Short mmCIF file of C-alpha atoms in Angstrom, two decimals:
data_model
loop_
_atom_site.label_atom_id
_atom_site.label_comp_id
_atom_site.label_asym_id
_atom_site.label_seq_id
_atom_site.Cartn_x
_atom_site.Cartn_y
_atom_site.Cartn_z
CA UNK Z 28 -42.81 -7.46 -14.68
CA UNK Z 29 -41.28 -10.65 -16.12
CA UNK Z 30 -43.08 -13.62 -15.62
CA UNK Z 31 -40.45 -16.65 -14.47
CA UNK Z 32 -42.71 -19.31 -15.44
CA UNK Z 33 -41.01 -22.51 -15.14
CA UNK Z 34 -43.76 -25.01 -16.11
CA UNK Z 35 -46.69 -24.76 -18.11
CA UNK Z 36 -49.28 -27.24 -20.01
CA UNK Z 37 -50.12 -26.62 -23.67
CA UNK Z 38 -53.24 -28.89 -25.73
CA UNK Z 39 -52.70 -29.38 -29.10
CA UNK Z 40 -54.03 -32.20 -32.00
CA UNK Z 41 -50.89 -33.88 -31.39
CA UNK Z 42 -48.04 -34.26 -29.39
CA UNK Z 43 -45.43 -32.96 -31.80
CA UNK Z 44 -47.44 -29.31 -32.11
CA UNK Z 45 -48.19 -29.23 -28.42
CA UNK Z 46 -44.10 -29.77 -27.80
CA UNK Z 47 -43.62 -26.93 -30.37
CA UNK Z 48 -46.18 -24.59 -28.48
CA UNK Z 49 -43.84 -25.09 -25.24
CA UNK Z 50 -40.80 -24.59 -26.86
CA UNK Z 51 -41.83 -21.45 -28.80
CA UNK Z 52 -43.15 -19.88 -25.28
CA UNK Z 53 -39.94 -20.68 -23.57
CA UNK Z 54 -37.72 -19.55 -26.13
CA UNK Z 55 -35.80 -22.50 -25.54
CA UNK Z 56 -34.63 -26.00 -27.22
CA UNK Z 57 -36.02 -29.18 -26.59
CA UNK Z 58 -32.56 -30.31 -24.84
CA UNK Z 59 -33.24 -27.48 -22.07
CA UNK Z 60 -37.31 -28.65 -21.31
CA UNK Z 61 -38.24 -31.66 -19.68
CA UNK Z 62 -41.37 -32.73 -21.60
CA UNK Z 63 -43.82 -35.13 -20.23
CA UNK Z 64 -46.90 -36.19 -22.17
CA UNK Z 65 -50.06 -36.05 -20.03
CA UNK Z 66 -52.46 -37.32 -22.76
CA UNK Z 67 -51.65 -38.54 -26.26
CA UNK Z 68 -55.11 -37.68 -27.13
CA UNK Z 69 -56.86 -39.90 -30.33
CA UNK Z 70 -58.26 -38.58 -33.80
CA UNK Z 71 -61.46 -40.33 -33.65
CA UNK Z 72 -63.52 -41.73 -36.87
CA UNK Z 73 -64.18 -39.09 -39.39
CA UNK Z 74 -63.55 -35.93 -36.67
CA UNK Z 75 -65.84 -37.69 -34.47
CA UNK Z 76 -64.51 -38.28 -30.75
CA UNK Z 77 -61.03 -36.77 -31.06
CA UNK Z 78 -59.17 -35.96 -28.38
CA UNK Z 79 -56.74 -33.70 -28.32
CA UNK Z 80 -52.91 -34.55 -26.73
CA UNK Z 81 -52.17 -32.72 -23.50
CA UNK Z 82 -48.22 -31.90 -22.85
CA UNK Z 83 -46.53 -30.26 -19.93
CA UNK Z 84 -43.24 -28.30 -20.39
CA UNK Z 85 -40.74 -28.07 -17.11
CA UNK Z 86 -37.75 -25.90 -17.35
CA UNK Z 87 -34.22 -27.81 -16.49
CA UNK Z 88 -31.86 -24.95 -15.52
CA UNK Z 89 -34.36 -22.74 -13.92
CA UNK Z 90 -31.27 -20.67 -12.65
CA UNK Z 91 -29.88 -19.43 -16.04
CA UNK Z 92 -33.23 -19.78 -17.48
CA UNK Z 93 -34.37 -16.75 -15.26
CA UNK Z 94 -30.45 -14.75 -16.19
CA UNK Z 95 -31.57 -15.64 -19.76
CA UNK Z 96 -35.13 -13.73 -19.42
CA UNK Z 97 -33.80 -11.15 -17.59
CA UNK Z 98 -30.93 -10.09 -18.94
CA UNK Z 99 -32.91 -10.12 -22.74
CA UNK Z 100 -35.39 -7.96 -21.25
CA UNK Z 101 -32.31 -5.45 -20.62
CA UNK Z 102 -30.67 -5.71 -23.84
CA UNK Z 103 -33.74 -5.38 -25.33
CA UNK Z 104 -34.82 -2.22 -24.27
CA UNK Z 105 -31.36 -0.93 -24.88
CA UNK Z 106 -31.80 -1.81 -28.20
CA UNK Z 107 -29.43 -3.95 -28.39
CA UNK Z 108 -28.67 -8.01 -30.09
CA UNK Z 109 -26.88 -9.91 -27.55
CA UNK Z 110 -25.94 -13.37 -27.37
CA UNK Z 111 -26.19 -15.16 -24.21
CA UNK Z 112 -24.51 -17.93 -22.87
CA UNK Z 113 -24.42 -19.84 -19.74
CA UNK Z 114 -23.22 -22.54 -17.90
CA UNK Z 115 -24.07 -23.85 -14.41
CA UNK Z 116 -21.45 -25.31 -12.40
CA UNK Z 117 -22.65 -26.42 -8.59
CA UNK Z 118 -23.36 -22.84 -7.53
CA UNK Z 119 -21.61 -21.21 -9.69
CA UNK Z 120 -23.18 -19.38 -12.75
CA UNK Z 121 -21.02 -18.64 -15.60
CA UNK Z 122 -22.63 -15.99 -17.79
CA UNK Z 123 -20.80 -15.17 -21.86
CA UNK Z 124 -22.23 -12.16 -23.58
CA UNK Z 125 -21.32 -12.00 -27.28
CA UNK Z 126 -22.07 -9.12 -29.52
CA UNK Z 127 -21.58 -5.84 -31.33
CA UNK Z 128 -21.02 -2.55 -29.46
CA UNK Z 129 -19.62 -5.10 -26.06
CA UNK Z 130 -17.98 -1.30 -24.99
CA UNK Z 131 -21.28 -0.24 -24.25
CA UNK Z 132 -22.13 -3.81 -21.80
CA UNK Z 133 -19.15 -2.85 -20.18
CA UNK Z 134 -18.33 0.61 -19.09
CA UNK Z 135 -16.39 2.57 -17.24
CA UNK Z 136 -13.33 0.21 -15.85
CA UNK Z 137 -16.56 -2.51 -16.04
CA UNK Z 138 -18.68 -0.25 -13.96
CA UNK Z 139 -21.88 -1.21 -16.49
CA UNK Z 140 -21.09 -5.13 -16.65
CA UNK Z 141 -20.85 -5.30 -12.83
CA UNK Z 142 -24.38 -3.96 -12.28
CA UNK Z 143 -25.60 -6.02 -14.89
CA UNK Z 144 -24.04 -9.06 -12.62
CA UNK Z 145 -25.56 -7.43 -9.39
CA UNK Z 146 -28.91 -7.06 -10.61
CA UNK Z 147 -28.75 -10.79 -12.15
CA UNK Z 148 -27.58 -12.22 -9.16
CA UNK Z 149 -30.14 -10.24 -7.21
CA UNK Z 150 -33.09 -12.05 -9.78
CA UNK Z 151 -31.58 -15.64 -9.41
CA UNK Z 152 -31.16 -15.89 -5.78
CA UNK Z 153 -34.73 -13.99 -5.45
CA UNK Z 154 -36.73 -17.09 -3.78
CA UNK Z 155 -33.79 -19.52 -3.67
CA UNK Z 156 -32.52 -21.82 -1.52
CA UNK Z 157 -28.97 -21.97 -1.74
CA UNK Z 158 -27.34 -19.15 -3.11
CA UNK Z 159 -25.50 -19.15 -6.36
CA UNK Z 160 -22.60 -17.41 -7.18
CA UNK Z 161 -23.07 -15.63 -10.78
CA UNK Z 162 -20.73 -13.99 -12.99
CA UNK Z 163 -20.96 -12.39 -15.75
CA UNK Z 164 -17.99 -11.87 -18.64
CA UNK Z 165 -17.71 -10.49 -22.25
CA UNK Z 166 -14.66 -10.40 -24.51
CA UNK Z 167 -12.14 -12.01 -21.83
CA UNK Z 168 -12.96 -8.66 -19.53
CA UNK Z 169 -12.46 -10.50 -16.57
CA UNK Z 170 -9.14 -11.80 -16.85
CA UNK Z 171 -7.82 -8.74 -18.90
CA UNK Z 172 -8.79 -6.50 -15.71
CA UNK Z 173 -7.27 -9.43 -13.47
CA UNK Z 174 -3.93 -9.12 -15.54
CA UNK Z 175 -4.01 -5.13 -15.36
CA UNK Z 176 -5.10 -5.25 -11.71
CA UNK Z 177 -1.66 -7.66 -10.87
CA UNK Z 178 0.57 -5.23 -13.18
CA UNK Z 179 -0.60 -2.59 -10.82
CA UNK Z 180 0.39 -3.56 -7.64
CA UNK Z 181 3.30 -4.97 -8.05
CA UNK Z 182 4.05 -1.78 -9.84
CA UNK Z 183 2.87 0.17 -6.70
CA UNK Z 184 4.00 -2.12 -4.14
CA UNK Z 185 7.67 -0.95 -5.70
CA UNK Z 186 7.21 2.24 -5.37
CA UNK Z 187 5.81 2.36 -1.84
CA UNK Z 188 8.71 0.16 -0.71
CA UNK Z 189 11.41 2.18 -2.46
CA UNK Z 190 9.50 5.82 -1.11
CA UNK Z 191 8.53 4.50 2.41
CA UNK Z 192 5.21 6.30 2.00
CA UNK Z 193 1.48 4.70 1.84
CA UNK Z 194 -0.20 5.02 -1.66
CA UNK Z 195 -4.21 5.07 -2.18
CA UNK Z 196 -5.95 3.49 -4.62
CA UNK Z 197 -9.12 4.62 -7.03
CA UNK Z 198 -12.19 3.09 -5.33
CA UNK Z 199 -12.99 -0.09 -6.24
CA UNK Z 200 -15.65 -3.06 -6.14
CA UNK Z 201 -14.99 -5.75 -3.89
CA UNK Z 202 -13.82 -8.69 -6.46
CA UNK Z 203 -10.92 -6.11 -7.75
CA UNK Z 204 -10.25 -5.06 -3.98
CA UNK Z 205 -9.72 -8.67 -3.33
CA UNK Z 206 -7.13 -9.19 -5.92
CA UNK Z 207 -4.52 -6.77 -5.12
CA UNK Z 208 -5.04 -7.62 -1.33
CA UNK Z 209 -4.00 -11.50 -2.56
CA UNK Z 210 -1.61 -10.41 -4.87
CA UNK Z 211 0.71 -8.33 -1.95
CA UNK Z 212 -0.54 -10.41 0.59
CA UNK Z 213 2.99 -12.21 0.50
CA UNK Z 214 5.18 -9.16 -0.25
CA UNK Z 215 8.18 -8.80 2.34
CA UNK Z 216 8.10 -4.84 2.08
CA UNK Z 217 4.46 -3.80 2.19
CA UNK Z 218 1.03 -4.51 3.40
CA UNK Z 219 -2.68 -3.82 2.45
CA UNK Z 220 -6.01 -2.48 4.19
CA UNK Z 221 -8.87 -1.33 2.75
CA UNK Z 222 -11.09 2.58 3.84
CA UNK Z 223 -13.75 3.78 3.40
CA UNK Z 224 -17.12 2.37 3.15
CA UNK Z 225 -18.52 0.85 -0.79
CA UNK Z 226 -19.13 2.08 -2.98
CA UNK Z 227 -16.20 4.66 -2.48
CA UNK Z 228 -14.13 1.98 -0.07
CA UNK Z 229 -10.06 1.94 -1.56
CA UNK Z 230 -7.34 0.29 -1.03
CA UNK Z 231 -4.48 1.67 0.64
CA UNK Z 232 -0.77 -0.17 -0.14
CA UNK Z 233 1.50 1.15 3.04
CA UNK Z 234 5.10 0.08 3.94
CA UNK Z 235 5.87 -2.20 6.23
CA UNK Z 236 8.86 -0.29 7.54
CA UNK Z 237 7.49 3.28 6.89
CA UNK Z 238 10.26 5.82 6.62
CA UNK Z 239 11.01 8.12 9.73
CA UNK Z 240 11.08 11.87 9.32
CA UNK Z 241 14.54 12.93 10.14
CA UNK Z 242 15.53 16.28 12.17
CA UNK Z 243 19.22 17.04 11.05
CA UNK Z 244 21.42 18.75 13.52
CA UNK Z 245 22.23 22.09 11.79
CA UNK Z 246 25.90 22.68 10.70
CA UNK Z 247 28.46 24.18 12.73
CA UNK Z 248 28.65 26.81 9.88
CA UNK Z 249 25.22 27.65 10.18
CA UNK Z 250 25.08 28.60 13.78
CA UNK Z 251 28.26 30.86 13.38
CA UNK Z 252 26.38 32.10 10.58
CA UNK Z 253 24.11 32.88 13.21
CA UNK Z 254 26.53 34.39 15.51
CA UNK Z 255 27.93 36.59 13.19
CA UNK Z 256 24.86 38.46 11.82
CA UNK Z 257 24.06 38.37 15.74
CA UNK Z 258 27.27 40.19 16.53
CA UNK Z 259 27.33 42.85 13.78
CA UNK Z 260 23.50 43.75 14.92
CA UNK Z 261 24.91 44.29 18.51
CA UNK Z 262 28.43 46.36 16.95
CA UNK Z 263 25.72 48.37 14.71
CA UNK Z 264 23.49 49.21 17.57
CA UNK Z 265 26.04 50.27 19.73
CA UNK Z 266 27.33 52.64 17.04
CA UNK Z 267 24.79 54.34 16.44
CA UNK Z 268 23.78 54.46 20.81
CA UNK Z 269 27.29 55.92 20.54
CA UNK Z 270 26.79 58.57 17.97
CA UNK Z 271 23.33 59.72 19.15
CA UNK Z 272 25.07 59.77 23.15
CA UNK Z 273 27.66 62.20 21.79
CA UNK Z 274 24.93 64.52 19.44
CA UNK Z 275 22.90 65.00 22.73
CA UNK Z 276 26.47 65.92 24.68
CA UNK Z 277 27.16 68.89 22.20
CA UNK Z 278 23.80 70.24 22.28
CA UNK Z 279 23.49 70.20 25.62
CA UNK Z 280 27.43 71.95 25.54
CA UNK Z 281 26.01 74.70 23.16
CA UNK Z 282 22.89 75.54 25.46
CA UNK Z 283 25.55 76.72 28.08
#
């Protein structure tokens, strides 16, 4: 269980080494803890009626503060030295990861790096007010996927149009659902709708003017193609009614 300890008081001989025992226990600088001296505390004559200095230690950016801890705790027992950045913009957490082995953070088409930004989001808004918005990026992932994701459908949208038949997507999170949705919202020949329900829910890129099925009228040449295999049938049968009419006749002639 991590403990998301915002505030604590440390007691030292002095100020400076209380400070230090806050900023050790964070794991944070001095620019990122409000420190406020309770008690500067006094040496005393000879040891004699000291006092030591009592400091308190409040965290500024509680929000990526509590990313920070948790995320470390992850990399941490996946063995693995990440650097962490973040920066807090009105409710909107922006979250760098820097590193060796970043394949690994991400996954699968980002599969890995957006549960890592579900779970964080899920531990900063946990007893919060107004929710905040957090992302998480390593090695320009996010816009190389946005890039690949526009390439895509317009790619697909061509193809659809030219074909006249619906194409489905791969499933897909909601952030990359939304982009080819905005990208082909505009397009003259095709439209967008999502199935399905997450985490299988796709997107489906249909025409707007879907092609027909047709039902040709069959050439002339095939119905007397028709009429003909009709007719010799009928000439053959009546041949050979013929023939086994006239058999019967002479055995019935020889029985006389």
């Amino acid at each position: 269980m991590l403990n998301f300890q915002t505030k604590i008081e440390k007691t030292a001989k002095s100020i400076n080494e209380a400070k230090e025992l806050i900023l050790t226990e964070f794991g944070l600088s001095e620019d990122d803890i409000d420190i406020q001296v309770i008690d500067e505390g006094t040496k005393g004559f000879l040891g004699l009626g000291s006092k030591d200095a009592v400091v308190t230690g409040q965290v500024k950016d509680v929000t990526s503060y509590k990313a920070k801890l948790f995320l470390n705790k992850i990399f941490s027992d996946m063995n693995l030295k990440v650097d962490i950045s973040t920066k807090l913009e009105d409710d909107n957490l922006l979250i760098d990861l820097s590193g060796k082995n970043m394949g690994i953070i991400i996954g699968k088409r980002g599969d890995t790096l957006d549960s890592l930004q579900y779970l964080t989001s899920l531990v900063v808004n946990r007893n919060n007010d107004n929710y905040v918005k957090v992302t998480i990026n390593t090695e320009n992932y996010r816009e190389k996927r946005y890039d690949a994701l526009v390439a895509l459908s317009q790619r697909l949208a061509s193809k659809v149009a030219k074909s006249g038949k619906k194409y489905t997507l791969e499933p897909m999170n909601p952030y990359e659902r939304r982009i080819i949705h905005s990208c082909l919202q505009d397009h003259t020949d095709v439209t967008t709708f999502s199935i399905g329900e997450d985490p299988y829910r796709k997107v489906v890129i249909a025409p707007k003017n879907p092609v027909k099925p047709s039902y040709h009228k069959k050439p002339a040449y095939y119905n007397s193609g028709l009429n003909a295999i009709h007719e010799k049938k009928h000439s053959d049968f009546e041949s050979y009614a013929r023939s086994h009419s006239e058999e019967n006749i002479s055995e019935d002639e020889s029985d006389l």
